[in-house]
mmCIF file of C-alpha atoms in Angstrom:
data_model
loop_
_atom_site.group_PDB
_atom_site.id
_atom_site.type_symbol
_atom_site.label_atom_id
_atom_site.label_comp_id
_atom_site.label_asym_id
_atom_site.label_seq_id
_atom_site.Cartn_x
_atom_site.Cartn_y
_atom_site.Cartn_z
ATOM 1 C CA MET A 1 -14.873 -54.510 -47.899
ATOM 2 C CA ALA A 2 -12.902 -56.815 -45.624
ATOM 3 C CA ASN A 3 -12.656 -60.469 -44.699
ATOM 4 C CA CYS A 4 -13.039 -62.188 -41.356
ATOM 5 C CA PRO A 5 -9.533 -62.886 -39.988
ATOM 6 C CA LYS A 6 -10.641 -66.366 -38.834
ATOM 7 C CA CYS A 7 -13.000 -67.890 -41.420
ATOM 8 C CA GLY A 8 -12.084 -65.620 -44.329
ATOM 9 C CA LYS A 9 -15.697 -64.834 -45.252
ATOM 10 C CA LYS A 10 -16.275 -61.510 -46.998
ATOM 11 C CA LEU A 11 -17.908 -58.857 -44.823
ATOM 12 C CA ARG A 12 -20.447 -56.354 -46.083
ATOM 13 C CA LEU A 13 -21.040 -52.767 -45.068
ATOM 14 C CA TYR A 14 -24.031 -53.753 -42.931
ATOM 15 C CA HIS A 15 -21.851 -56.167 -40.913
ATOM 16 C CA TRP A 16 -20.961 -53.459 -38.419
ATOM 17 C CA ARG A 17 -20.802 -55.570 -35.274
ATOM 18 C CA PRO A 18 -17.354 -56.670 -33.971
ATOM 19 C CA GLU A 19 -18.511 -60.321 -34.081
ATOM 20 C CA CYS A 20 -18.263 -62.180 -37.385
ATOM 21 C CA PRO A 21 -21.801 -63.070 -38.585
ATOM 22 C CA PHE A 22 -20.507 -66.376 -39.976
ATOM 23 C CA CYS A 23 -18.252 -67.863 -37.280
ATOM 24 C CA GLY A 24 -19.085 -65.597 -34.333
ATOM 25 C CA VAL A 25 -15.476 -64.699 -33.460
ATOM 26 C CA ASN A 26 -14.739 -61.235 -32.072
ATOM 27 C CA MET A 27 -12.681 -59.783 -34.945
ATOM 28 C CA VAL A 28 -11.270 -56.948 -32.810
ATOM 29 C CA TYR A 29 -9.575 -59.251 -30.300
ATOM 30 C CA TYR A 30 -8.941 -62.238 -32.571
ATOM 31 C CA LYS A 31 -5.210 -63.010 -32.343
ATOM 32 C CA SER A 32 -4.646 -59.529 -30.908
ATOM 33 C CA ASN A 33 -1.561 -60.723 -29.026
ATOM 34 C CA ASP A 34 -0.060 -62.091 -32.234
ATOM 35 C CA ARG A 35 -0.756 -58.846 -34.067
ATOM 36 C CA MET A 36 0.729 -56.799 -31.251
ATOM 37 C CA LEU A 37 3.808 -59.018 -31.215
ATOM 38 C CA ALA A 38 4.183 -58.712 -34.992
ATOM 39 C CA GLU A 39 3.857 -54.914 -34.844
ATOM 40 C CA THR A 40 6.400 -54.694 -32.031
ATOM 41 C CA GLU A 41 8.792 -56.953 -33.913
ATOM 42 C CA GLN A 42 8.405 -54.867 -37.092
ATOM 43 C CA ALA A 43 9.142 -51.670 -35.155
ATOM 44 C CA GLU A 44 12.289 -53.255 -33.677
ATOM 45 C CA ILE A 45 13.367 -54.430 -37.151
ATOM 46 C CA GLU A 46 12.982 -50.910 -38.565
ATOM 47 C CA HIS A 47 14.939 -49.519 -35.624
ATOM 48 C CA ALA A 48 17.694 -52.088 -36.193
ATOM 49 C CA HIS A 49 17.917 -50.980 -39.838
ATOM 50 C CA SER A 50 18.054 -47.257 -39.045
ATOM 51 C CA GLN A 51 20.333 -47.341 -35.976
ATOM 52 C CA PRO A 52 23.560 -48.064 -37.936
ATOM 53 C CA ARG A 53 22.996 -44.887 -39.968
ATOM 54 C CA ILE A 54 22.589 -42.901 -36.758
ATOM 55 C CA ASP A 55 25.751 -44.488 -35.327
ATOM 56 C CA ARG A 56 27.723 -43.590 -38.457
ATOM 57 C CA ALA A 57 26.414 -40.003 -38.396
ATOM 58 C CA LYS A 58 27.468 -39.581 -34.759
ATOM 59 C CA ALA A 59 30.888 -41.083 -35.450
ATOM 60 C CA ALA A 60 31.418 -38.888 -38.502
ATOM 61 C CA PHE A 61 30.428 -35.668 -36.748
ATOM 62 C CA PHE A 62 31.642 -35.862 -33.135
ATOM 63 C CA GLY A 63 32.341 -39.510 -32.322
ATOM 64 C CA SER A 64 36.112 -39.147 -31.887
ATOM 65 C CA PRO A 65 38.841 -36.481 -31.535
ATOM 66 C CA ALA A 66 39.665 -36.927 -35.235
ATOM 67 C CA ALA A 67 36.051 -36.154 -36.183
ATOM 68 C CA ILE A 68 35.930 -33.109 -33.899
ATOM 69 C CA ALA A 69 39.206 -31.872 -35.405
ATOM 70 C CA ARG A 70 37.588 -32.107 -38.849
ATOM 71 C CA ILE A 71 34.708 -29.884 -37.672
ATOM 72 C CA VAL A 72 37.237 -27.305 -36.486
ATOM 73 C CA LEU A 73 39.094 -27.462 -39.801
ATOM 74 C CA SER A 74 35.785 -27.098 -41.635
ATOM 75 C CA VAL A 75 34.839 -23.930 -39.747
ATOM 76 C CA LEU A 76 38.253 -22.215 -39.849
ATOM 77 C CA PRO A 77 38.082 -21.170 -43.542
ATOM 78 C CA LEU A 78 35.004 -19.087 -42.792
ATOM 79 C CA GLY A 79 37.038 -17.056 -40.300
ATOM 80 C CA ALA A 80 39.634 -16.322 -42.985
ATOM 81 C CA LEU A 81 36.977 -14.461 -45.006
ATOM 82 C CA PHE A 82 36.809 -11.795 -42.296
ATOM 83 C CA LEU A 83 40.459 -10.990 -42.947
ATOM 84 C CA PRO A 84 41.266 -8.478 -45.720
ATOM 85 C CA LEU A 85 40.803 -10.245 -49.063
ATOM 86 C CA VAL A 86 41.510 -7.730 -51.806
ATOM 87 C CA GLY A 87 42.511 -4.114 -52.197
ATOM 88 C CA SER A 88 43.607 -1.647 -54.860
ATOM 89 C CA SER A 89 45.287 1.697 -55.182
ATOM 90 C CA VAL A 90 41.934 3.474 -55.276
ATOM 91 C CA SER A 91 40.028 1.568 -52.597
ATOM 92 C CA ARG A 92 40.603 0.215 -49.155
ATOM 93 C CA SER A 93 40.985 -3.484 -48.431
ATOM 94 C CA LEU A 94 37.774 -5.493 -48.445
ATOM 95 C CA ASN A 95 36.815 -8.613 -46.514
ATOM 96 C CA VAL A 96 33.653 -10.681 -46.946
ATOM 97 C CA ILE A 97 31.544 -8.028 -45.185
ATOM 98 C CA GLY A 98 32.886 -5.349 -47.519
ATOM 99 C CA VAL A 99 32.144 -7.563 -50.519
ATOM 100 C CA TYR A 100 28.582 -8.091 -49.266
ATOM 101 C CA ASN A 101 28.076 -4.332 -48.835
ATOM 102 C CA ALA A 102 29.442 -3.761 -52.339
ATOM 103 C CA ILE A 103 26.949 -6.292 -53.741
ATOM 104 C CA ASP A 104 24.126 -4.542 -51.887
ATOM 105 C CA ASP A 105 25.216 -1.139 -53.224
ATOM 106 C CA GLU A 106 25.294 -2.475 -56.793
ATOM 107 C CA GLY A 107 21.718 -3.750 -56.652
ATOM 108 C CA GLY A 108 21.970 -7.239 -55.187
ATOM 109 C CA LEU A 109 22.836 -10.661 -56.513
ATOM 110 C CA GLY A 110 20.756 -10.186 -59.673
ATOM 111 C CA ALA A 111 22.885 -7.225 -60.723
ATOM 112 C CA VAL A 112 26.047 -9.258 -60.062
ATOM 113 C CA LEU A 113 24.800 -12.093 -62.273
ATOM 114 C CA GLY A 114 23.945 -9.606 -65.004
ATOM 115 C CA SER A 115 27.442 -8.134 -64.798
ATOM 116 C CA VAL A 116 28.976 -11.621 -65.054
ATOM 117 C CA PHE A 117 27.200 -12.226 -68.357
ATOM 118 C CA SER A 118 28.406 -8.867 -69.598
ATOM 119 C CA GLY A 119 32.014 -9.881 -68.912
ATOM 120 C CA SER A 120 32.759 -8.085 -65.645
ATOM 121 C CA VAL A 121 35.840 -9.544 -63.948
ATOM 122 C CA ILE A 122 34.843 -8.108 -60.555
ATOM 123 C CA ALA A 123 31.393 -9.651 -60.754
ATOM 124 C CA LEU A 124 32.867 -13.026 -61.713
ATOM 125 C CA SER A 125 35.245 -12.866 -58.738
ATOM 126 C CA VAL A 126 32.396 -12.052 -56.365
ATOM 127 C CA LEU A 127 30.232 -14.828 -57.837
ATOM 128 C CA LEU A 128 33.017 -17.387 -57.399
ATOM 129 C CA LEU A 129 33.466 -16.241 -53.800
ATOM 130 C CA LEU A 130 29.740 -16.741 -53.201
ATOM 131 C CA VAL A 131 29.938 -20.202 -54.788
ATOM 132 C CA SER A 132 32.768 -21.077 -52.393
ATOM 133 C CA LEU A 133 30.596 -19.961 -49.461
ATOM 134 C CA VAL A 134 27.770 -22.191 -50.664
ATOM 135 C CA MET A 135 30.216 -25.090 -50.967
ATOM 136 C CA TRP A 136 31.372 -24.449 -47.387
ATOM 137 C CA LEU A 137 27.786 -24.841 -46.197
ATOM 138 C CA VAL A 138 27.238 -27.960 -48.335
ATOM 139 C CA CYS A 139 30.440 -29.565 -47.025
ATOM 140 C CA LEU A 140 29.411 -28.860 -43.440
ATOM 141 C CA VAL A 141 25.928 -30.316 -43.950
ATOM 142 C CA CYS A 142 27.354 -33.446 -45.593
ATOM 143 C CA LEU A 143 29.794 -34.198 -42.761
ATOM 144 C CA PRO A 144 27.384 -36.493 -40.825
ATOM 145 C CA MET A 145 26.947 -38.547 -44.014
ATOM 146 C CA SER A 146 30.665 -38.963 -44.653
ATOM 147 C CA LEU A 147 30.739 -42.565 -43.391
ATOM 148 C CA GLY A 148 27.988 -43.661 -45.769
ATOM 149 C CA LYS A 149 28.475 -45.725 -48.894
ATOM 150 C CA TYR A 150 29.848 -42.866 -51.007
ATOM 151 C CA GLY A 151 30.507 -40.425 -48.177
ATOM 152 C CA ARG A 152 34.292 -40.336 -48.413
ATOM 153 C CA GLN A 153 34.292 -39.749 -52.167
ATOM 154 C CA ARG A 154 31.574 -37.095 -51.849
ATOM 155 C CA ASN A 155 33.537 -35.237 -49.171
ATOM 156 C CA LEU A 156 36.692 -35.127 -51.275
ATOM 157 C CA ILE A 157 34.855 -33.989 -54.402
ATOM 158 C CA LEU A 158 32.993 -31.241 -52.535
ATOM 159 C CA ASN A 159 36.215 -30.050 -50.872
ATOM 160 C CA LEU A 160 37.927 -29.964 -54.276
ATOM 161 C CA ILE A 161 35.098 -27.907 -55.823
ATOM 162 C CA TRP A 162 35.210 -25.589 -52.803
ATOM 163 C CA PHE A 163 38.972 -25.125 -53.163
ATOM 164 C CA CYS A 164 38.739 -24.507 -56.926
ATOM 165 C CA ALA A 165 36.028 -21.858 -56.445
ATOM 166 C CA ALA A 166 38.074 -20.083 -53.758
ATOM 167 C CA ALA A 167 41.295 -20.221 -55.798
ATOM 168 C CA ALA A 168 39.524 -19.035 -58.978
ATOM 169 C CA SER A 169 37.956 -16.153 -57.059
ATOM 170 C CA ALA A 170 41.380 -15.079 -55.756
ATOM 171 C CA GLY A 171 42.867 -15.382 -59.236
ATOM 172 C CA ASN A 172 40.189 -13.116 -60.708
ATOM 173 C CA PHE A 173 40.548 -10.591 -57.897
ATOM 174 C CA LEU A 174 44.270 -10.472 -58.700
ATOM 175 C CA ARG A 175 43.393 -9.164 -62.174
ATOM 176 C CA ILE A 176 41.772 -6.037 -60.722
ATOM 177 C CA GLY A 177 43.830 -5.346 -57.626
ATOM 178 C CA SER A 178 46.201 -6.778 -55.063
ATOM 179 C CA LEU A 179 45.427 -9.746 -52.857
ATOM 180 C CA ARG A 180 45.513 -9.420 -49.101
ATOM 181 C CA ILE A 181 46.253 -12.073 -46.489
ATOM 182 C CA GLY A 182 42.700 -13.469 -46.388
ATOM 183 C CA ALA A 183 42.804 -14.362 -50.071
ATOM 184 C CA PHE A 184 45.783 -16.648 -49.400
ATOM 185 C CA VAL A 185 44.684 -18.063 -46.027
ATOM 186 C CA TYR A 186 41.167 -18.954 -47.227
ATOM 187 C CA PRO A 187 42.098 -21.437 -50.000
ATOM 188 C CA LEU A 188 45.059 -22.671 -47.952
ATOM 189 C CA LEU A 189 42.770 -23.726 -45.078
ATOM 190 C CA ILE A 190 40.460 -25.455 -47.559
ATOM 191 C CA LEU A 191 43.467 -27.330 -48.941
ATOM 192 C CA VAL A 192 44.439 -28.396 -45.411
ATOM 193 C CA LEU A 193 40.912 -29.732 -44.897
ATOM 194 C CA LEU A 194 41.080 -31.589 -48.212
ATOM 195 C CA VAL A 195 44.346 -33.266 -47.213
ATOM 196 C CA TYR A 196 42.903 -34.130 -43.792
ATOM 197 C CA ASN A 197 39.874 -35.752 -45.424
ATOM 198 C CA LEU A 198 42.246 -37.757 -47.641
ATOM 199 C CA VAL A 199 43.970 -39.053 -44.509
ATOM 200 C CA LEU A 200 40.625 -39.921 -42.881
ATOM 201 C CA ALA A 201 39.451 -41.646 -46.060
ATOM 202 C CA LYS A 202 42.470 -43.909 -45.809
ATOM 203 C CA LYS A 203 42.473 -44.505 -42.033
ATOM 204 C CA GLY A 204 38.731 -44.307 -41.357
ATOM 205 C CA LEU A 205 36.910 -43.185 -38.222
ATOM 206 C CA PRO A 206 35.924 -45.473 -35.331
ATOM 207 C CA VAL A 207 32.200 -46.222 -35.179
ATOM 208 C CA LYS A 208 30.566 -47.268 -31.908
ATOM 209 C CA HIS A 209 27.684 -49.532 -32.899
ATOM 210 C CA THR A 210 24.585 -49.601 -30.716
ATOM 211 C CA VAL A 211 23.292 -53.093 -29.906
ATOM 212 C CA CYS A 212 19.730 -53.462 -31.195
ATOM 213 C CA LEU A 213 17.437 -56.191 -29.868
ATOM 214 C CA ILE A 214 14.582 -57.809 -31.771
ATOM 215 C CA GLY A 215 12.397 -59.793 -29.405
ATOM 216 C CA GLY A 216 15.319 -60.006 -26.997
ATOM 217 C CA LEU A 217 17.711 -61.329 -29.670
ATOM 218 C CA PRO A 218 20.622 -59.273 -31.044
ATOM 219 C CA SER A 219 19.635 -57.944 -34.466
ATOM 220 C CA GLU A 220 22.595 -59.664 -36.185
ATOM 221 C CA GLU A 221 21.504 -63.038 -34.810
ATOM 222 C CA TYR A 222 17.871 -62.447 -35.773
ATOM 223 C CA PHE A 223 18.665 -61.406 -39.350
ATOM 224 C CA LYS A 224 21.050 -64.363 -39.715
ATOM 225 C CA MET A 225 18.314 -66.809 -38.666
ATOM 226 C CA VAL A 226 15.814 -65.217 -41.060
ATOM 227 C CA GLU A 227 18.374 -65.363 -43.864
ATOM 228 C CA ASP A 228 19.108 -69.035 -43.119
ATOM 229 C CA GLY A 229 15.403 -69.857 -43.299
ATOM 230 C CA VAL A 230 14.945 -70.819 -39.648
ATOM 231 C CA PRO A 231 11.220 -71.522 -38.992
ATOM 232 C CA GLU A 232 9.286 -68.702 -37.347
ATOM 233 C CA LEU A 233 8.262 -70.948 -34.443
ATOM 234 C CA GLU A 234 11.920 -71.701 -33.693
ATOM 235 C CA ILE A 235 12.767 -67.995 -33.771
ATOM 236 C CA ARG A 236 9.890 -67.294 -31.376
ATOM 237 C CA LYS A 237 11.180 -69.942 -28.967
ATOM 238 C CA LYS A 238 14.626 -68.335 -28.948
ATOM 239 C CA MET A 239 12.996 -64.943 -28.356
ATOM 240 C CA VAL A 240 11.082 -66.297 -25.351
ATOM 241 C CA GLU A 241 14.297 -67.794 -23.951
ATOM 242 C CA ALA A 242 16.197 -64.537 -24.427
ATOM 243 C CA LEU A 243 13.410 -62.446 -22.887
ATOM 244 C CA THR A 244 13.198 -64.860 -19.941
ATOM 245 C CA VAL A 245 16.931 -64.497 -19.307
ATOM 246 C CA MET A 246 16.638 -60.701 -19.501
ATOM 247 C CA GLN A 247 13.696 -60.731 -17.102
ATOM 248 C CA ASN A 248 15.548 -62.938 -14.609
ATOM 249 C CA GLU A 249 18.604 -60.691 -14.791
ATOM 250 C CA ALA A 250 16.440 -57.620 -14.198
ATOM 251 C CA ARG A 251 14.770 -59.252 -11.201
ATOM 252 C CA ALA A 252 18.133 -60.339 -9.783
ATOM 253 C CA LYS A 253 19.451 -56.801 -10.158
ATOM 254 C CA GLU A 254 16.383 -55.366 -8.438
ATOM 255 C CA ALA A 255 16.767 -57.864 -5.577
ATOM 256 C CA GLU A 256 20.449 -56.967 -5.248
ATOM 257 C CA GLU A 257 19.708 -53.240 -5.175
ATOM 258 C CA GLU A 258 16.968 -53.805 -2.607
ATOM 259 C CA ALA A 259 19.332 -55.874 -0.434
ATOM 260 C CA GLU A 260 21.971 -53.134 -0.618
ATOM 261 C CA ALA A 261 19.384 -50.522 0.340
ATOM 262 C CA LEU A 262 18.267 -52.616 3.336
ATOM 263 C CA GLN A 263 21.888 -53.122 4.411
ATOM 264 C CA LYS A 264 22.596 -49.381 4.260
ATOM 265 C CA ARG A 265 19.436 -48.694 6.215
ATOM 266 C CA ALA A 266 20.462 -51.234 8.865
ATOM 267 C CA GLU A 267 23.937 -49.675 9.131
ATOM 268 C CA ARG A 268 22.393 -46.275 9.772
ATOM 269 C CA LEU A 269 20.335 -47.750 12.613
#
């Protein structure tokens, strides 16, 4: 059931015509311009609310040289895992690929977890290394959100967990063999990233904010008027004025471009 948008009378299922049986108004087109304007305004409001998050994500990920440097520092630790990590007197040095092959030979991740519960030092070392790899991926995914409300704190905590997992893995590997260069470089690069994030948390990253328009008005001005309780009719008047100015500017620009094109054409002749 629905009501007529003009007279408010309740409509029945057999009132299938677009005209209201009580007041005769066409309910499809009644105040259609107002509804279209309201829908457009609501879409622009939602865009104005979401755009700052997009701007912060861009700034956090690749919006400045400092942000790009952080991406590089975030990826470098992964490269250290391809260096030799651990070795012993009875086996050759292993990097992350060798560790993966060893896990596969032993029956997969399930077998490793079972060995951890049975007290295997090797299995615990491998598990901690895998946890550090997961933390690397989590830290990378969370980078675009680092300028959010709790982004800086989240980045530092995740980096710290990542570093602790890598250092604990190296410490456990040391109990069964000798560490190679990768086992030192890997946590060291994570520590460098952690310190860099501390510096960025203090200095911050520049954010280039996109100007959002609502009915031709800057979003900040529109939200301020709504917050101050400015009547809707007054806001609409300001929107019409702003849109008129924008239209005149667009027409003036088109006329200028057309005049330049005519001048160039005349010069060719």
